Structures are given as C-alpha cells and as structure tokens.
C-alpha cells in the first residue's frame, strides 16, 4: 500500500471543513482501487471561529483525519510548510479548504504522476469573479517575477499540487523564514505537468486576501527570489551620475559663453526633488532586502503548534 497525504490549510473555514471532507472522500474508491491509503491533515492557522472543533468532529468519525493547530495566525505559507513536515505520504497533495481546488482532479493528477511526472500542478485559466484591477496587477506581477527571478511562476498557478516524496523532501530542505511557496515550487524544479481548469468561486466564507495583503505578498515574492531590484538601484545611480556630469559641463560652458549665473532656480528645484526621490526609492529597495535578511538571521520558528491530533 502507498500513502497519500492531503494538506489543507484553514483559516476561519468552519463552514468549509466538512464540505471539503465530503468532496475529498469521493476519491476513496479510486484510491482503494489503486492501493493507496490516505491521511488528511487540516492545518488550522490560528482560526478564530469553530474550525478546530469542526475538524475534531471529523476526527471522531474518521481516524485518517488529523489536525495541527497553530498558536496564532502565521499565514498560509507557514501552514503549508507545517503540513509538508507532518505528511508521511509517498504522495502529498496541497489543497485549499474552500474547494477552489477541486479534489475531483486528483485521479487525473495521479495518472500523470504514474506517467513519470514528479509533480502535477494546476493553474486557473480564467479569473472569473475577481475584480478587474486585481487581475491586472496579478498579471503584471507574474510578468515581472518571471523576467527577474530564477524561480518560474506560472500565471494563474495555484498551490494545488500533487507531488512525490522526492519533491516534498526538496521543498522541506528550503528552511527559509520568508516562504513564498509559489516561488519555492518553481525553484526546486523537477518534471512538472500543468493541468488547467476554470476558476471556481469559493464555496463558503470570504477570501482572506485583501488587495493590500496581495501587494505585500508580491513584493515578498520578488525580494525572496530575485536581487534584480538591487541591481536596478545601482544602475539608476550610475545613470543619474552621468546625467549630472553632463549637466555640469553644459552649465559651465553656458556660463562662460553667455554669463547669467543666477537663473535656473526652477530647474534646480526639479532636479533636486527628482534625485532625492530616486535616492529614497533606492534606499527603500535596499531596506526591503535588509528587512528580509534581518528576519532570516533571527531564525525564528516558522510556526508554533498549540495542538496536534
Ligand atoms: N489561509 C490560511 N491562512 C491565512 C490565509 C488563508 O491558512 O492566513 C488558507 C485558507 O483557509 C484557504 C487557503 O489558505 O484554505 C486560501 O485562502 P483564500 O481562499 O482566502 O485565498 P484565495 O483563494 O482567495 O486566493
Ligand atoms: Mg480561495
């Protein structure tokens, strides 16, 4: 018998926990037919609602269900990491609790694993039911990210994946504190098969991602997997130095030829504000990396467990 571990991060998902179980269990006959056992890990990311008690109800019914509960909200990335650490399976699947990652895709995913792929990933091809402005920024982010980092992130990629033990161990070997999971999946490589599906709206409850949270997350993604912004800051510095030297030359020649040393106050103000703006921007970029380094150096645990069943 092989073992499949399914990891479900949950943050205030009391309504979705039982639904997810019902949907997932529909794969039981398929799994049995292929001699695969399963364990289902709900990772409670410090929910403030009845998520934990809902999971406990399931555990009473079915011994294959497990729970890890965090001491507070550590974020989905931490929840996924915890789940991957707990999972003992030969195959591991990560899925959202809100059924936006349909468990009915699992059989197809397994077929691809058996064909020799190490990882089967999913991407949604539509962004139905999402604000236009959010889709626009999301697409921009993927473009920039793929240009400047060595972790390929596919547009619309979800964290819904089925992987072999080898891939899971590779991901676990990345112990960084700033965990941008989409980038980590891309960074480890391996043969990945992409399955596409239409966006499905979440079953119950609301998304936990505000626009601002997504924006911060995208900056995290870029700084975690690329140092190109630092290079851009340096290049900008060089460009402005050259421009300044040219301008100095122009002004010296102009003063010698035409006199008139006191005019040009408005242009001076413009130049000073432009350059101080650029300086602050570059300082900010450096600061981002310094902050990341600071958090990594502290070496704090990625999550703290309050309860495990
Ligand atoms: N999630 C989590 N911790 C958080 C935020 C979200 O574990 O701090 C879980 C959430 O319960 C869900 C999954 O991550 O199972 C995806 O979250 P959501 O559906 O809000 O994101 P979206 O699908 O809108 O991108
Ligand atoms: Mg969702």
mmCIF file of C-alpha atoms and ligand atoms in Angstrom:
data_model
loop_
_atom_site.group_PDB
_atom_site.id
_atom_site.type_symbol
_atom_site.label_atom_id
_atom_site.label_comp_id
_atom_site.label_asym_id
_atom_site.label_seq_id
_atom_site.Cartn_x
_atom_site.Cartn_y
_atom_site.Cartn_z
ATOM 1 C CA UNK A 1 0.000 0.000 0.000
ATOM 2 C CA UNK A 2 1.148 3.556 -0.799
ATOM 3 C CA UNK A 3 0.068 6.559 1.242
ATOM 4 C CA UNK A 4 -1.362 9.876 0.064
ATOM 5 C CA UNK A 5 -1.179 12.849 2.440
ATOM 6 C CA UNK A 6 -3.525 15.724 1.748
ATOM 7 C CA UNK A 7 -2.725 19.061 3.374
ATOM 8 C CA UNK A 8 -5.481 21.588 3.873
ATOM 9 C CA UNK A 9 -4.562 24.985 5.352
ATOM 10 C CA UNK A 10 -7.562 26.522 7.104
ATOM 11 C CA UNK A 11 -8.057 29.986 8.439
ATOM 12 C CA UNK A 12 -11.613 30.636 9.615
ATOM 13 C CA UNK A 13 -13.070 27.904 7.428
ATOM 14 C CA UNK A 14 -15.609 26.360 9.833
ATOM 15 C CA UNK A 15 -18.203 26.075 7.071
ATOM 16 C CA UNK A 16 -15.855 24.582 4.517
ATOM 17 C CA UNK A 17 -14.159 21.927 6.682
ATOM 18 C CA UNK A 18 -16.968 19.332 6.487
ATOM 19 C CA UNK A 19 -17.697 20.155 2.816
ATOM 20 C CA UNK A 20 -14.106 19.599 1.912
ATOM 21 C CA UNK A 21 -14.069 16.238 3.671
ATOM 22 C CA UNK A 22 -17.172 15.138 1.769
ATOM 23 C CA UNK A 23 -15.676 16.141 -1.574
ATOM 24 C CA UNK A 24 -12.324 14.592 -0.804
ATOM 25 C CA UNK A 25 -13.785 11.280 0.331
ATOM 26 C CA UNK A 26 -15.403 10.889 -3.098
ATOM 27 C CA UNK A 27 -11.962 9.820 -4.294
ATOM 28 C CA UNK A 28 -11.889 6.922 -1.844
ATOM 29 C CA UNK A 29 -12.904 4.244 -4.327
ATOM 30 C CA UNK A 30 -10.351 5.464 -6.872
ATOM 31 C CA UNK A 31 -7.619 5.420 -4.227
ATOM 32 C CA UNK A 32 -8.641 1.972 -2.984
ATOM 33 C CA UNK A 33 -8.631 0.587 -6.499
ATOM 34 C CA UNK A 34 -5.024 1.715 -6.850
ATOM 35 C CA UNK A 35 -3.997 0.513 -3.389
ATOM 36 C CA UNK A 36 -3.488 3.952 -1.939
ATOM 37 C CA UNK A 37 -4.325 4.833 1.664
ATOM 38 C CA UNK A 38 -4.749 8.444 2.655
ATOM 39 C CA UNK A 39 -4.289 10.784 5.593
ATOM 40 C CA UNK A 40 -5.943 14.167 5.681
ATOM 41 C CA UNK A 41 -4.134 16.964 7.516
ATOM 42 C CA UNK A 42 -6.150 20.018 8.360
ATOM 43 C CA UNK A 43 -3.717 22.751 9.391
ATOM 44 C CA UNK A 44 -5.575 25.309 11.456
ATOM 45 C CA UNK A 45 -3.801 28.616 11.015
ATOM 46 C CA UNK A 46 -4.984 30.209 14.265
ATOM 47 C CA UNK A 47 -8.656 30.404 13.268
ATOM 48 C CA UNK A 48 -10.918 32.470 15.442
ATOM 49 C CA UNK A 49 -14.067 30.530 14.565
ATOM 50 C CA UNK A 50 -15.103 26.905 15.089
ATOM 51 C CA UNK A 51 -12.663 25.437 12.547
ATOM 52 C CA UNK A 52 -10.848 23.373 15.196
ATOM 53 C CA UNK A 53 -13.989 21.854 16.654
ATOM 54 C CA UNK A 54 -15.269 21.058 13.152
ATOM 55 C CA UNK A 55 -12.059 19.184 12.423
ATOM 56 C CA UNK A 56 -12.299 17.370 15.770
ATOM 57 C CA UNK A 57 -15.790 16.194 14.841
ATOM 58 C CA UNK A 58 -14.342 14.693 11.660
ATOM 59 C CA UNK A 59 -11.508 13.070 13.596
ATOM 60 C CA UNK A 60 -14.047 11.265 15.802
ATOM 61 C CA UNK A 61 -15.704 9.908 12.668
ATOM 62 C CA UNK A 62 -12.585 9.067 10.699
ATOM 63 C CA UNK A 63 -9.197 8.207 12.165
ATOM 64 C CA UNK A 64 -7.459 9.189 8.926
ATOM 65 C CA UNK A 65 -8.165 12.852 9.624
ATOM 66 C CA UNK A 66 -5.515 14.786 11.571
ATOM 67 C CA UNK A 67 -5.184 18.268 12.960
ATOM 68 C CA UNK A 68 -2.325 20.657 13.595
ATOM 69 C CA UNK A 69 -3.431 23.864 15.217
ATOM 70 C CA UNK A 70 -1.212 26.958 15.401
ATOM 71 C CA UNK A 71 -0.927 29.247 18.399
ATOM 72 C CA UNK A 72 -1.915 32.193 16.182
ATOM 73 C CA UNK A 73 -2.293 33.116 12.514
ATOM 74 C CA UNK A 74 1.057 32.505 10.818
ATOM 75 C CA UNK A 75 -0.143 32.684 7.217
ATOM 76 C CA UNK A 76 -0.862 30.107 4.553
ATOM 77 C CA UNK A 77 2.801 29.624 3.701
ATOM 78 C CA UNK A 78 3.560 28.532 7.259
ATOM 79 C CA UNK A 79 0.508 26.256 7.257
ATOM 80 C CA UNK A 80 1.664 24.539 4.066
ATOM 81 C CA UNK A 81 5.147 24.089 5.491
ATOM 82 C CA UNK A 82 3.758 22.556 8.687
ATOM 83 C CA UNK A 83 1.578 20.218 6.645
ATOM 84 C CA UNK A 84 4.503 19.112 4.490
ATOM 85 C CA UNK A 85 6.522 18.393 7.632
ATOM 86 C CA UNK A 86 3.734 16.300 9.166
ATOM 87 C CA UNK A 87 2.863 14.431 5.980
ATOM 88 C CA UNK A 88 4.212 10.899 5.887
ATOM 89 C CA UNK A 89 2.808 10.011 2.479
ATOM 90 C CA UNK A 90 4.576 8.744 -0.620
ATOM 91 C CA UNK A 91 2.455 11.318 -2.410
ATOM 92 C CA UNK A 92 1.449 14.675 -0.998
ATOM 93 C CA UNK A 93 -1.338 16.964 -2.200
ATOM 94 C CA UNK A 94 -1.888 20.573 -1.079
ATOM 95 C CA UNK A 95 -5.419 21.916 -1.378
ATOM 96 C CA UNK A 96 -7.440 24.919 -0.239
ATOM 97 C CA UNK A 97 -10.278 24.315 2.197
ATOM 98 C CA UNK A 98 -12.736 26.431 0.200
ATOM 99 C CA UNK A 99 -12.959 23.873 -2.640
ATOM 100 C CA UNK A 100 -11.450 26.301 -5.150
ATOM 101 C CA UNK A 101 -9.019 23.447 -5.720
ATOM 102 C CA UNK A 102 -11.396 20.683 -6.769
ATOM 103 C CA UNK A 103 -10.431 17.314 -5.188
ATOM 104 C CA UNK A 104 -12.130 15.688 -8.186
ATOM 105 C CA UNK A 105 -8.965 16.456 -10.172
ATOM 106 C CA UNK A 106 -6.946 14.013 -8.055
ATOM 107 C CA UNK A 107 -7.424 10.927 -10.287
ATOM 108 C CA UNK A 108 -6.176 12.856 -13.316
ATOM 109 C CA UNK A 109 -3.249 14.134 -11.285
ATOM 110 C CA UNK A 110 -2.326 10.608 -10.244
ATOM 111 C CA UNK A 111 -2.439 9.412 -13.862
ATOM 112 C CA UNK A 112 0.226 11.989 -14.671
ATOM 113 C CA UNK A 113 2.394 11.019 -11.705
ATOM 114 C CA UNK A 114 2.295 7.419 -12.872
ATOM 115 C CA UNK A 115 3.302 8.542 -16.338
ATOM 116 C CA UNK A 116 6.551 9.713 -14.764
ATOM 117 C CA UNK A 117 5.997 13.313 -13.715
ATOM 118 C CA UNK A 118 7.355 14.301 -10.292
ATOM 119 C CA UNK A 119 4.786 16.976 -9.656
ATOM 120 C CA UNK A 120 1.389 17.810 -11.081
ATOM 121 C CA UNK A 121 0.429 21.437 -10.693
ATOM 122 C CA UNK A 122 -2.742 23.297 -11.557
ATOM 123 C CA UNK A 123 -3.435 26.710 -12.975
ATOM 124 C CA UNK A 124 -6.662 28.501 -13.466
ATOM 125 C CA UNK A 125 -7.106 29.894 -16.938
ATOM 126 C CA UNK A 126 -9.807 32.371 -16.031
ATOM 127 C CA UNK A 127 -10.139 34.826 -13.209
ATOM 128 C CA UNK A 128 -13.894 34.842 -13.203
ATOM 129 C CA UNK A 129 -15.431 36.579 -10.206
ATOM 130 C CA UNK A 130 -12.365 38.673 -9.450
ATOM 131 C CA UNK A 131 -12.128 42.471 -9.610
ATOM 132 C CA UNK A 132 -10.550 43.660 -12.916
ATOM 133 C CA UNK A 133 -7.918 45.760 -11.223
ATOM 134 C CA UNK A 134 -6.772 42.784 -9.166
ATOM 135 C CA UNK A 135 -6.434 40.608 -12.281
ATOM 136 C CA UNK A 136 -4.445 43.357 -13.992
ATOM 137 C CA UNK A 137 -1.948 43.663 -11.147
ATOM 138 C CA UNK A 138 -1.750 39.891 -10.829
ATOM 139 C CA UNK A 139 -0.773 39.573 -14.494
ATOM 140 C CA UNK A 140 1.788 42.365 -14.132
ATOM 141 C CA UNK A 141 3.278 40.615 -11.135
ATOM 142 C CA UNK A 142 3.746 37.324 -12.994
ATOM 143 C CA UNK A 143 5.391 39.124 -15.916
ATOM 144 C CA UNK A 144 7.865 40.979 -13.709
ATOM 145 C CA UNK A 145 8.537 37.987 -11.491
ATOM 146 C CA UNK A 146 9.365 35.702 -14.406
ATOM 147 C CA UNK A 147 11.632 38.291 -16.013
ATOM 148 C CA UNK A 148 13.780 38.937 -12.991
ATOM 149 C CA UNK A 149 13.880 35.790 -10.896
ATOM 150 C CA UNK A 150 15.164 32.286 -11.338
ATOM 151 C CA UNK A 151 12.008 30.758 -9.919
ATOM 152 C CA UNK A 152 9.468 30.377 -12.692
ATOM 153 C CA UNK A 153 5.973 31.237 -11.537
ATOM 154 C CA UNK A 154 3.219 30.398 -14.000
ATOM 155 C CA UNK A 155 0.395 32.923 -14.344
ATOM 156 C CA UNK A 156 -2.664 31.683 -12.507
ATOM 157 C CA UNK A 157 -0.735 28.889 -10.791
ATOM 158 C CA UNK A 158 -2.441 27.662 -7.662
ATOM 159 C CA UNK A 159 -0.873 25.989 -4.680
ATOM 160 C CA UNK A 160 -2.950 22.906 -5.574
ATOM 161 C CA UNK A 161 -0.338 20.271 -6.316
ATOM 162 C CA UNK A 162 0.315 16.582 -6.127
ATOM 163 C CA UNK A 163 3.953 15.675 -5.589
ATOM 164 C CA UNK A 164 6.142 12.709 -4.953
ATOM 165 C CA UNK A 165 8.120 12.239 -1.757
ATOM 166 C CA UNK A 166 11.289 13.364 -3.520
ATOM 167 C CA UNK A 167 9.798 16.779 -4.314
ATOM 168 C CA UNK A 168 8.400 17.157 -0.793
ATOM 169 C CA UNK A 169 11.835 16.489 0.696
ATOM 170 C CA UNK A 170 13.334 19.067 -1.668
ATOM 171 C CA UNK A 171 10.799 21.667 -0.539
ATOM 172 C CA UNK A 172 11.369 20.821 3.119
ATOM 173 C CA UNK A 173 15.089 21.355 2.643
ATOM 174 C CA UNK A 174 14.316 25.029 1.968
ATOM 175 C CA UNK A 175 14.018 26.250 5.520
ATOM 176 C CA UNK A 176 13.796 29.982 4.837
ATOM 177 C CA UNK A 177 11.584 32.147 7.011
ATOM 178 C CA UNK A 178 10.166 34.237 4.141
ATOM 179 C CA UNK A 179 8.302 31.460 2.407
ATOM 180 C CA UNK A 180 6.924 32.380 -0.990
ATOM 181 C CA UNK A 181 5.530 28.945 -1.797
ATOM 182 C CA UNK A 182 4.763 29.590 -5.468
ATOM 183 C CA UNK A 183 8.405 30.533 -5.978
ATOM 184 C CA UNK A 184 9.670 27.592 -3.932
ATOM 185 C CA UNK A 185 7.666 25.146 -6.071
ATOM 186 C CA UNK A 186 9.220 26.670 -9.183
ATOM 187 C CA UNK A 187 12.711 26.891 -7.737
ATOM 188 C CA UNK A 188 13.042 23.189 -6.852
ATOM 189 C CA UNK A 189 12.445 22.234 -10.469
ATOM 190 C CA UNK A 190 11.577 18.585 -11.313
ATOM 191 C CA UNK A 191 9.288 17.468 -14.111
ATOM 192 C CA UNK A 192 6.037 19.337 -13.649
ATOM 193 C CA UNK A 193 2.821 18.687 -15.517
ATOM 194 C CA UNK A 194 0.341 21.571 -15.658
ATOM 195 C CA UNK A 195 -3.371 20.920 -15.583
ATOM 196 C CA UNK A 196 -5.701 23.765 -16.407
ATOM 197 C CA UNK A 197 -9.110 24.476 -15.008
ATOM 198 C CA UNK A 198 -11.642 27.277 -14.943
ATOM 199 C CA UNK A 199 -11.682 29.412 -11.835
ATOM 200 C CA UNK A 200 -14.150 28.197 -9.246
ATOM 201 C CA UNK A 201 -15.529 30.616 -6.696
ATOM 202 C CA UNK A 202 -15.041 29.737 -3.063
ATOM 203 C CA UNK A 203 -17.750 27.587 -1.507
ATOM 204 C CA UNK A 204 -18.412 29.450 1.737
ATOM 205 C CA UNK A 205 -16.930 32.410 3.581
ATOM 206 C CA UNK A 206 -14.689 35.124 2.193
ATOM 207 C CA UNK A 207 -11.208 35.346 0.750
ATOM 208 C CA UNK A 208 -8.529 36.181 3.306
ATOM 209 C CA UNK A 209 -6.557 38.245 0.817
ATOM 210 C CA UNK A 210 -7.158 41.953 0.617
ATOM 211 C CA UNK A 211 -5.569 43.921 -2.208
ATOM 212 C CA UNK A 212 -3.009 45.336 0.222
ATOM 213 C CA UNK A 213 -2.109 41.890 1.570
ATOM 214 C CA UNK A 214 -1.600 40.672 -2.013
ATOM 215 C CA UNK A 215 0.563 43.678 -2.793
ATOM 216 C CA UNK A 216 2.836 42.995 0.196
ATOM 217 C CA UNK A 217 2.873 39.316 -0.780
ATOM 218 C CA UNK A 218 4.014 40.169 -4.310
ATOM 219 C CA UNK A 219 6.888 42.291 -3.002
ATOM 220 C CA UNK A 220 7.818 39.393 -0.755
ATOM 221 C CA UNK A 221 7.798 37.099 -3.766
ATOM 222 C CA UNK A 222 10.105 39.332 -5.741
ATOM 223 C CA UNK A 223 12.572 40.019 -2.943
ATOM 224 C CA UNK A 224 12.634 36.340 -1.949
ATOM 225 C CA UNK A 225 13.648 35.105 -5.365
ATOM 226 C CA UNK A 226 15.454 37.939 -7.086
ATOM 227 C CA UNK A 227 18.062 40.572 -6.343
ATOM 228 C CA UNK A 228 17.381 42.404 -9.603
ATOM 229 C CA UNK A 229 15.774 45.411 -7.844
ATOM 230 C CA UNK A 230 19.139 46.000 -6.123
ATOM 231 C CA UNK A 231 20.873 45.957 -9.495
ATOM 232 C CA UNK A 232 18.276 48.371 -10.867
ATOM 233 C CA UNK A 233 19.012 50.709 -7.951
ATOM 234 C CA UNK A 234 22.733 50.647 -8.787
ATOM 235 C CA UNK A 235 22.102 51.226 -12.488
ATOM 236 C CA UNK A 236 19.857 54.171 -11.672
ATOM 237 C CA UNK A 237 22.632 55.624 -9.528
ATOM 238 C CA UNK A 238 25.100 55.370 -12.407
ATOM 239 C CA UNK A 239 22.660 56.880 -14.915
ATOM 240 C CA UNK A 240 21.978 59.865 -12.674
ATOM 241 C CA UNK A 241 25.721 60.397 -12.042
ATOM 242 C CA UNK A 242 26.404 60.527 -15.784
ATOM 243 C CA UNK A 243 23.476 62.890 -16.318
ATOM 244 C CA UNK A 244 24.754 65.136 -13.524
ATOM 245 C CA UNK A 245 28.257 65.333 -15.045
ATOM 246 C CA UNK A 246 26.816 66.190 -18.461
ATOM 247 C CA UNK A 247 24.654 68.890 -16.913
ATOM 248 C CA UNK A 248 27.625 70.360 -15.056
ATOM 249 C CA UNK A 249 29.524 70.577 -18.353
ATOM 250 C CA UNK A 250 26.586 72.247 -20.079
ATOM 251 C CA UNK A 251 26.202 74.817 -17.280
ATOM 252 C CA UNK A 252 29.922 75.665 -17.168
ATOM 253 C CA UNK A 253 30.060 76.195 -20.927
ATOM 254 C CA UNK A 254 26.830 78.184 -20.924
ATOM 255 C CA UNK A 255 28.024 80.452 -18.089
ATOM 256 C CA UNK A 256 31.383 81.074 -19.801
ATOM 257 C CA UNK A 257 29.749 81.867 -23.118
ATOM 258 C CA UNK A 258 26.608 83.732 -22.013
ATOM 259 C CA UNK A 259 27.283 84.804 -18.421
ATOM 260 C CA UNK A 260 23.973 84.720 -16.494
ATOM 261 C CA UNK A 261 24.995 82.680 -13.410
ATOM 262 C CA UNK A 262 21.867 83.127 -11.231
ATOM 263 C CA UNK A 263 18.987 81.944 -13.421
ATOM 264 C CA UNK A 264 17.798 78.338 -13.379
ATOM 265 C CA UNK A 265 16.291 78.174 -9.939
ATOM 266 C CA UNK A 266 13.138 76.259 -11.028
ATOM 267 C CA UNK A 267 15.126 73.661 -12.932
ATOM 268 C CA UNK A 268 17.352 73.218 -9.901
ATOM 269 C CA UNK A 269 14.389 72.516 -7.667
ATOM 270 C CA UNK A 270 13.039 69.970 -10.154
ATOM 271 C CA UNK A 271 16.369 68.202 -10.383
ATOM 272 C CA UNK A 272 16.842 68.101 -6.622
ATOM 273 C CA UNK A 273 13.399 66.687 -5.969
ATOM 274 C CA UNK A 274 13.749 64.107 -8.743
ATOM 275 C CA UNK A 275 17.087 62.921 -7.491
ATOM 276 C CA UNK A 276 16.091 62.826 -3.846
ATOM 277 C CA UNK A 277 13.036 60.809 -4.887
ATOM 278 C CA UNK A 278 15.216 58.323 -6.705
ATOM 279 C CA UNK A 279 17.525 58.154 -3.704
ATOM 280 C CA UNK A 280 14.700 57.364 -1.328
ATOM 281 C CA UNK A 281 13.386 54.728 -3.725
ATOM 282 C CA UNK A 282 16.760 53.032 -3.868
ATOM 283 C CA UNK A 283 17.125 53.268 -0.109
ATOM 284 C CA UNK A 284 13.724 51.637 0.197
ATOM 285 C CA UNK A 285 14.786 48.781 -2.068
ATOM 286 C CA UNK A 286 17.919 48.206 -0.025
ATOM 287 C CA UNK A 287 15.772 48.405 3.105
ATOM 288 C CA UNK A 288 13.485 45.643 1.820
ATOM 289 C CA UNK A 289 16.397 43.274 1.464
ATOM 290 C CA UNK A 290 17.838 44.315 4.793
ATOM 291 C CA UNK A 291 14.492 43.616 6.452
ATOM 292 C CA UNK A 292 14.331 40.181 4.859
ATOM 293 C CA UNK A 293 17.876 39.424 5.956
ATOM 294 C CA UNK A 294 17.027 40.619 9.454
ATOM 295 C CA UNK A 295 14.100 38.217 9.706
ATOM 296 C CA UNK A 296 16.148 35.318 8.324
ATOM 297 C CA UNK A 297 19.041 35.976 10.707
ATOM 298 C CA UNK A 298 16.715 35.924 13.703
ATOM 299 C CA UNK A 299 15.947 32.339 12.755
ATOM 300 C CA UNK A 300 12.565 32.303 14.441
ATOM 301 C CA UNK A 301 10.356 29.234 14.064
ATOM 302 C CA UNK A 302 8.083 29.406 11.008
ATOM 303 C CA UNK A 303 5.065 28.401 13.110
ATOM 304 C CA UNK A 304 4.180 27.359 16.667
ATOM 305 C CA UNK A 305 1.891 24.436 17.353
ATOM 306 C CA UNK A 306 -0.767 24.653 20.030
ATOM 307 C CA UNK A 307 -2.407 21.302 19.467
ATOM 308 C CA UNK A 308 -1.846 18.247 17.309
ATOM 309 C CA UNK A 309 -4.100 15.238 16.885
HETATM 310 N N1 LIG B 1 -5.345 30.504 4.607
HETATM 311 C C1 LIG B 1 -4.554 30.226 5.694
HETATM 312 N N2 LIG B 1 -4.001 31.269 6.392
HETATM 313 C C2 LIG B 1 -4.208 32.582 6.056
HETATM 314 C C3 LIG B 1 -4.995 32.840 4.920
HETATM 315 C C4 LIG B 1 -5.554 31.783 4.218
HETATM 316 O O1 LIG B 1 -4.336 29.052 6.026
HETATM 317 O O2 LIG B 1 -3.686 33.460 6.730
HETATM 318 C C5 LIG B 1 -5.956 29.385 3.837
HETATM 319 C C6 LIG B 1 -7.467 29.494 3.650
HETATM 320 O O3 LIG B 1 -8.156 28.943 4.747
HETATM 321 C C7 LIG B 1 -7.702 28.708 2.385
HETATM 322 C C8 LIG B 1 -6.411 28.958 1.603
HETATM 323 O O4 LIG B 1 -5.433 29.395 2.544
HETATM 324 O O5 LIG B 1 -7.828 27.314 2.613
HETATM 325 C C9 LIG B 1 -6.603 30.003 0.507
HETATM 326 O O6 LIG B 1 -7.143 31.196 1.059
HETATM 327 P P1 LIG B 1 -8.231 32.066 0.303
HETATM 328 O O7 LIG B 1 -9.289 31.172 -0.253
HETATM 329 O O8 LIG B 1 -8.652 33.126 1.240
HETATM 330 O O9 LIG B 1 -7.372 32.677 -0.871
HETATM 331 P P2 LIG B 1 -7.800 32.833 -2.408
HETATM 332 O O10 LIG B 1 -8.352 31.503 -2.843
HETATM 333 O O11 LIG B 1 -8.810 33.912 -2.426
HETATM 334 O O12 LIG B 1 -6.530 33.175 -3.100
HETATM 335 MG MG1 LIG B 2 -9.857 30.550 -2.041
#
